[in-house]
Tab-separated table of C-alpha atoms in Angstrom:
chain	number	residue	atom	x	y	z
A	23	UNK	CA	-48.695	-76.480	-23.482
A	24	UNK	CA	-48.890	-75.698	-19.789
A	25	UNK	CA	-47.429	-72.908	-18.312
A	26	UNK	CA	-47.187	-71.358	-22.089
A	27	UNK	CA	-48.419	-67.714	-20.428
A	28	UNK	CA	-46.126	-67.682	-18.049
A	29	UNK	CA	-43.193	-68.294	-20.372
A	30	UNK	CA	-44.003	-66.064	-22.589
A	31	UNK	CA	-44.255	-63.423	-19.823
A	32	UNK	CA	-40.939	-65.087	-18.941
A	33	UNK	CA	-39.306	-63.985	-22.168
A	34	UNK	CA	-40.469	-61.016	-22.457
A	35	UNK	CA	-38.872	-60.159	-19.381
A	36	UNK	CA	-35.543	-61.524	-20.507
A	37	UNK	CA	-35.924	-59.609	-23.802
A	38	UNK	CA	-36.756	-56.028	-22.471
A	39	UNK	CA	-34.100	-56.776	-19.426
A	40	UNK	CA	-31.545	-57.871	-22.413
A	41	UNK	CA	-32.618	-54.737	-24.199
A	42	UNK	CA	-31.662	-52.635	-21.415
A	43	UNK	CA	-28.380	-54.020	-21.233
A	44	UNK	CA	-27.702	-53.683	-24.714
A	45	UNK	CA	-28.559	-49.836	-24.215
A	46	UNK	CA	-26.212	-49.291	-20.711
A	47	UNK	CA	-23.420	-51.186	-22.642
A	48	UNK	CA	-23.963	-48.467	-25.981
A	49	UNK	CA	-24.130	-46.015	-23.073
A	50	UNK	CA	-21.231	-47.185	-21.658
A	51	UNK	CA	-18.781	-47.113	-24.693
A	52	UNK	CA	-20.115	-44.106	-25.644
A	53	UNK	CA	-18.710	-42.900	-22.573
A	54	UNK	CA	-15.291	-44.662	-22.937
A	55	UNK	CA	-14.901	-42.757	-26.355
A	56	UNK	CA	-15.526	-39.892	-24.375
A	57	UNK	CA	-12.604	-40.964	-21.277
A	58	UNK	CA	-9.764	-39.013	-23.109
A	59	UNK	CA	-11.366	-35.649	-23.371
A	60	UNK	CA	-12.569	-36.186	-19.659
A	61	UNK	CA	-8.582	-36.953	-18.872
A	62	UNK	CA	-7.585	-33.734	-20.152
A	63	UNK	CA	-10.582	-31.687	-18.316
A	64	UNK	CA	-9.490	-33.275	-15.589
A	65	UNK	CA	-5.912	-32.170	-15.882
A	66	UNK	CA	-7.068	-28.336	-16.926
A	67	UNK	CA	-8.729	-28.187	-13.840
A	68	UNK	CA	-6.380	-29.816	-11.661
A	69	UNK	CA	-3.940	-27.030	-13.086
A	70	UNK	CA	-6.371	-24.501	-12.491
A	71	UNK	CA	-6.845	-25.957	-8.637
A	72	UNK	CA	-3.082	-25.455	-8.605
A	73	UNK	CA	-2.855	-21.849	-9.468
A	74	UNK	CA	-5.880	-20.910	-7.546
A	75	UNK	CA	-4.456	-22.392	-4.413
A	76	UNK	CA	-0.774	-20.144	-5.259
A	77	UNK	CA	-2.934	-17.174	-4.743
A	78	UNK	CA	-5.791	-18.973	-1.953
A	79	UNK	CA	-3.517	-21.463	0.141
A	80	UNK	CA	-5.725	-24.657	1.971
A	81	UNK	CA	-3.370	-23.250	4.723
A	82	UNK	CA	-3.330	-20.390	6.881
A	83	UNK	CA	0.707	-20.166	6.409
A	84	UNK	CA	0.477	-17.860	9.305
A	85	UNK	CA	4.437	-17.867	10.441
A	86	UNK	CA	5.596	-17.644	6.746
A	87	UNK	CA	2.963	-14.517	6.207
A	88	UNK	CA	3.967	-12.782	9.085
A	89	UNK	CA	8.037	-13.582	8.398
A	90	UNK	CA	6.983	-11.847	5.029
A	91	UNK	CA	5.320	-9.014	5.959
A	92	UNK	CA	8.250	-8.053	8.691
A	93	UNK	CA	10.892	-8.780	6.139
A	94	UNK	CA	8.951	-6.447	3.901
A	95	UNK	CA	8.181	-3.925	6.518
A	96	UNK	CA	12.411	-3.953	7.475
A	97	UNK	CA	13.234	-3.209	3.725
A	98	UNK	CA	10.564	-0.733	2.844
A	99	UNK	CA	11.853	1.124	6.326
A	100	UNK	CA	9.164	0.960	8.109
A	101	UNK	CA	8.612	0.668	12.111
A	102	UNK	CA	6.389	-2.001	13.008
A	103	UNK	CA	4.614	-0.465	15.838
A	104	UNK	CA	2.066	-3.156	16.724
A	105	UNK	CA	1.177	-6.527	14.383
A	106	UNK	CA	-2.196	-7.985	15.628
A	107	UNK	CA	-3.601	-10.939	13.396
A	108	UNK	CA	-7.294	-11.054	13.557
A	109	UNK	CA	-9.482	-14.921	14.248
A	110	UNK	CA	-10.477	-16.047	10.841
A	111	UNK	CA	-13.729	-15.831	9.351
A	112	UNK	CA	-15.617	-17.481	7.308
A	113	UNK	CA	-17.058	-16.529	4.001
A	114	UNK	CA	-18.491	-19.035	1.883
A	115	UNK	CA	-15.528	-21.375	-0.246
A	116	UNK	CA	-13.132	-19.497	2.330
A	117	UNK	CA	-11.606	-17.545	4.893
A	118	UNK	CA	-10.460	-14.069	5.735
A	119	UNK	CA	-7.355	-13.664	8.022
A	120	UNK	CA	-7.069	-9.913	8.575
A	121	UNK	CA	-3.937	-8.015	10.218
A	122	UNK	CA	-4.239	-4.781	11.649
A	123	UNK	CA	-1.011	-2.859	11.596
A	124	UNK	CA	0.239	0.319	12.672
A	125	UNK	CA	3.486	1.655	11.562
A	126	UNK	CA	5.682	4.804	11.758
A	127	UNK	CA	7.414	5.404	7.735
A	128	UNK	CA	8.251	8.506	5.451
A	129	UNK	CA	5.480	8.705	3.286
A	130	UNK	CA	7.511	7.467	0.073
A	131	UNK	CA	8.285	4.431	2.120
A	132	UNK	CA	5.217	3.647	3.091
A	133	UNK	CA	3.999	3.632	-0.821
A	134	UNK	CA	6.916	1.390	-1.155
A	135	UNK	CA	5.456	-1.057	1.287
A	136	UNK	CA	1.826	-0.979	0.047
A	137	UNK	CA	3.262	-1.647	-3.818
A	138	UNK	CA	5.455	-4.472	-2.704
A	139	UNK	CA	2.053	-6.082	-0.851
A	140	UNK	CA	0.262	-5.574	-4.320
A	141	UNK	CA	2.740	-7.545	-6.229
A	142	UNK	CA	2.739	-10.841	-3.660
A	143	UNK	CA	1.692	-13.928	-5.134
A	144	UNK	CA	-1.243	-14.159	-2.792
A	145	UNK	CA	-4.549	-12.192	-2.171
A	146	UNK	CA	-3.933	-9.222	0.322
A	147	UNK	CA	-5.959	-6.497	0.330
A	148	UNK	CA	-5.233	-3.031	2.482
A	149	UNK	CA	-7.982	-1.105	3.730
A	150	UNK	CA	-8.943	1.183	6.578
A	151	UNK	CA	-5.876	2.950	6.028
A	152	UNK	CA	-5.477	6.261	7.964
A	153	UNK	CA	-2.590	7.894	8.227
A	154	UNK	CA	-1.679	11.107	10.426
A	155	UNK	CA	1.518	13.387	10.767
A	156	UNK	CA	4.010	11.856	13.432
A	157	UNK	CA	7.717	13.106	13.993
A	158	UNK	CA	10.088	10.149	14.474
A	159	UNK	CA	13.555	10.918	13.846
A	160	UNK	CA	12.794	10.942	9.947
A	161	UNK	CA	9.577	9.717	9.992
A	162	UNK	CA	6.831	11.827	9.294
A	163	UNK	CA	3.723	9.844	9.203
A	164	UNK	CA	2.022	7.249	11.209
A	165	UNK	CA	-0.596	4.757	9.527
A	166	UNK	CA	-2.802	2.034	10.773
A	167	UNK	CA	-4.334	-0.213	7.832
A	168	UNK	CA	-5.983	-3.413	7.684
A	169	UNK	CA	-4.176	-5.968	5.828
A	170	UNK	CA	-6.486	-8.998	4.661
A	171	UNK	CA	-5.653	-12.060	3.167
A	172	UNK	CA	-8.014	-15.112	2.347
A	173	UNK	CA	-7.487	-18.823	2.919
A	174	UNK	CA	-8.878	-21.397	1.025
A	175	UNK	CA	-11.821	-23.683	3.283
A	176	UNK	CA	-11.219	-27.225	2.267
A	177	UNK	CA	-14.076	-28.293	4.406
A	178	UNK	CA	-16.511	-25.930	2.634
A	179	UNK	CA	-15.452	-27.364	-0.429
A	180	UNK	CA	-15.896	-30.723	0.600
A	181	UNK	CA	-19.260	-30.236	1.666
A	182	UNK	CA	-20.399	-28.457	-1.688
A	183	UNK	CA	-19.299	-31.237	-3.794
A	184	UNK	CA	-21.118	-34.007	-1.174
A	185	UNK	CA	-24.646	-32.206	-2.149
Protein backbone atom coordinates (compact mmCIF):
# COMPACT_ATOMS: atom_id res chain seq x y z
CA UNK A 1 0.00 0.00 0.00
CA UNK A 2 1.70 3.19 -1.11
CA UNK A 3 1.31 6.26 0.49
CA UNK A 4 -0.14 4.12 3.67
CA UNK A 5 2.12 6.66 6.12
CA UNK A 6 0.94 9.46 4.82
CA UNK A 7 -2.71 8.52 5.20
CA UNK A 8 -2.51 7.51 8.29
CA UNK A 9 -0.86 10.83 9.25
CA UNK A 10 -3.78 12.06 7.13
CA UNK A 11 -6.35 10.70 9.55
CA UNK A 12 -4.99 11.41 12.36
CA UNK A 13 -5.16 14.87 11.49
CA UNK A 14 -8.82 14.67 10.61
CA UNK A 15 -9.46 12.84 13.91
CA UNK A 16 -7.70 15.25 16.43
CA UNK A 17 -9.07 18.35 14.10
CA UNK A 18 -12.69 16.50 14.42
CA UNK A 19 -11.96 16.16 18.10
CA UNK A 20 -11.48 19.72 18.50
CA UNK A 21 -14.60 20.52 16.97
CA UNK A 22 -16.51 18.22 18.91
CA UNK A 23 -15.00 20.09 22.08
CA UNK A 24 -15.73 24.03 20.67
CA UNK A 25 -19.28 22.74 19.76
CA UNK A 26 -19.69 21.18 23.80
CA UNK A 27 -18.09 24.56 24.52
CA UNK A 28 -20.36 26.28 22.60
CA UNK A 29 -23.74 24.91 23.97
CA UNK A 30 -22.47 25.05 27.15
CA UNK A 31 -22.42 28.59 26.60
CA UNK A 32 -25.92 28.84 24.99
CA UNK A 33 -27.32 27.22 28.29
CA UNK A 34 -25.60 29.88 29.86
CA UNK A 35 -27.23 32.97 27.21
CA UNK A 36 -30.26 33.59 29.59
CA UNK A 37 -28.43 34.34 32.76
CA UNK A 38 -25.99 36.52 30.57
CA UNK A 39 -29.44 38.36 29.23
CA UNK A 40 -30.39 39.28 32.58
CA UNK A 41 -26.67 40.49 33.69
CA UNK A 42 -26.85 42.32 30.89
CA UNK A 43 -30.07 44.04 31.74
CA UNK A 44 -28.89 44.58 35.67
CA UNK A 45 -26.17 46.40 34.41
CA UNK A 46 -27.71 48.28 31.76
CA UNK A 47 -30.10 49.46 34.70
CA UNK A 48 -27.30 50.15 36.79
CA UNK A 49 -25.60 52.30 33.68
CA UNK A 50 -28.95 54.06 33.83
CA UNK A 51 -28.99 55.18 37.37
CA UNK A 52 -25.36 55.93 37.47
CA UNK A 53 -25.67 58.26 34.55
CA UNK A 54 -29.05 60.13 36.65
CA UNK A 55 -26.47 61.08 39.13
CA UNK A 56 -23.04 61.27 36.42
CA UNK A 57 -24.66 62.64 33.06
CA UNK A 58 -22.39 61.69 29.55
CA UNK A 59 -23.29 65.45 29.26
CA UNK A 60 -22.11 68.52 30.70
CA UNK A 61 -25.95 69.87 30.83
CA UNK A 62 -24.32 73.14 31.44
CA UNK A 63 -27.50 75.61 30.59
CA UNK A 64 -29.94 73.28 32.50
CA UNK A 65 -27.31 73.28 35.68
CA UNK A 66 -26.89 76.77 35.71
CA UNK A 67 -30.98 77.47 35.06
CA UNK A 68 -31.06 75.23 38.28
CA UNK A 69 -28.80 76.64 40.42
CA UNK A 70 -30.30 80.41 39.71
CA UNK A 71 -33.79 79.12 40.13
CA UNK A 72 -32.55 77.69 43.39
CA UNK A 73 -30.50 80.63 44.36
CA UNK A 74 -34.00 83.06 43.56
CA UNK A 75 -36.08 80.79 45.98
CA UNK A 76 -33.64 80.21 48.76
CA UNK A 77 -33.23 84.34 48.58
CA UNK A 78 -30.11 84.58 47.77
CA UNK A 79 -28.12 87.37 45.60
CA UNK A 80 -26.11 85.92 43.00
CA UNK A 81 -23.20 88.16 43.09
CA UNK A 82 -20.90 86.56 40.50
CA UNK A 83 -21.45 82.77 38.77
CA UNK A 84 -18.09 81.71 37.14
CA UNK A 85 -18.07 78.00 35.76
CA UNK A 86 -14.65 76.59 35.85
CA UNK A 87 -12.92 74.43 32.31
CA UNK A 88 -13.47 70.83 33.06
CA UNK A 89 -11.04 68.46 34.21
CA UNK A 90 -10.32 65.32 33.91
CA UNK A 91 -10.13 62.60 36.46
CA UNK A 92 -9.98 59.18 35.41
CA UNK A 93 -13.82 57.58 34.20
CA UNK A 94 -14.77 61.45 34.40
CA UNK A 95 -14.92 65.00 34.74
CA UNK A 96 -15.16 67.76 37.27
CA UNK A 97 -17.07 70.99 36.28
CA UNK A 98 -16.60 73.31 39.26
CA UNK A 99 -18.57 76.75 39.88
CA UNK A 100 -17.31 79.29 42.02
CA UNK A 101 -20.01 81.45 43.48
CA UNK A 102 -20.30 84.29 45.63
CA UNK A 103 -23.51 85.35 47.10
CA UNK A 104 -25.01 87.88 49.58
CA UNK A 105 -28.04 85.69 51.94
CA UNK A 106 -29.25 85.70 55.69
CA UNK A 107 -27.52 82.99 57.12
CA UNK A 108 -30.77 80.70 57.47
CA UNK A 109 -31.12 81.17 53.77
CA UNK A 110 -28.05 80.34 52.84
CA UNK A 111 -28.43 76.77 54.82
CA UNK A 112 -31.54 76.62 52.82
CA UNK A 113 -29.61 76.79 49.61
CA UNK A 114 -26.75 74.40 50.54
CA UNK A 115 -29.63 71.63 51.74
CA UNK A 116 -31.60 72.04 48.58
CA UNK A 117 -28.01 71.37 46.53
CA UNK A 118 -27.63 68.18 48.79
CA UNK A 119 -30.89 66.73 47.83
CA UNK A 120 -30.37 67.19 43.71
CA UNK A 121 -30.40 64.15 41.81
CA UNK A 122 -26.85 64.71 40.68
CA UNK A 123 -23.32 64.81 42.33
CA UNK A 124 -22.52 68.42 43.66
CA UNK A 125 -20.29 68.90 46.17
CA UNK A 126 -19.66 72.52 48.08
CA UNK A 127 -16.40 73.32 49.35
CA UNK A 128 -14.12 76.25 50.02
CA UNK A 129 -16.89 77.88 51.60
CA UNK A 130 -16.06 81.13 53.51
CA UNK A 131 -18.37 83.26 54.59
CA UNK A 132 -17.92 86.87 56.25
CA UNK A 133 -20.39 89.50 57.83
CA UNK A 134 -21.86 91.86 55.02
CA UNK A 135 -24.87 94.37 55.57
CA UNK A 136 -27.26 94.30 52.59
CA UNK A 137 -30.56 95.56 53.31
CA UNK A 138 -31.35 92.20 55.29
CA UNK A 139 -28.56 90.37 54.43
CA UNK A 140 -26.03 89.73 56.81
CA UNK A 141 -23.50 87.47 55.35
CA UNK A 142 -21.53 87.14 52.24
CA UNK A 143 -20.13 83.59 51.08
CA UNK A 144 -18.01 82.40 48.27
CA UNK A 145 -18.05 78.42 47.86
CA UNK A 146 -17.04 76.13 45.27
CA UNK A 147 -19.75 74.18 43.82
CA UNK A 148 -18.50 70.91 41.92
CA UNK A 149 -20.26 68.62 39.92
CA UNK A 150 -18.84 65.59 37.84
CA UNK A 151 -19.61 64.49 34.29
CA UNK A 152 -19.42 61.23 33.08
CA UNK A 153 -16.18 60.74 30.20
CA UNK A 154 -17.61 58.51 27.57
CA UNK A 155 -14.33 58.54 25.81
CA UNK A 156 -12.45 57.29 28.90
CA UNK A 157 -14.79 54.63 29.07
CA UNK A 158 -14.45 53.67 25.68
CA UNK A 159 -10.91 53.40 25.83
CA UNK A 160 -10.90 51.15 29.10
CA UNK A 161 -13.10 48.62 27.62
CA UNK A 162 -10.81 48.64 24.07
CA UNK A 163 -7.71 47.32 26.37
Amino acid sequence: YPNLAQDRAEIARLEEEYADKERKIVEGQAIEQRLPEFEREIAALERRLGDVQQILPTNQETGDLLRWIKNLSDQSNLDLKSFDPGALKPVEFYKEFPIGMQVVARYHDLGVFLDRVSKYSRIINVDNLRMNSVREGDKTIGASFTATTFVYDEDSGAEEEVQ
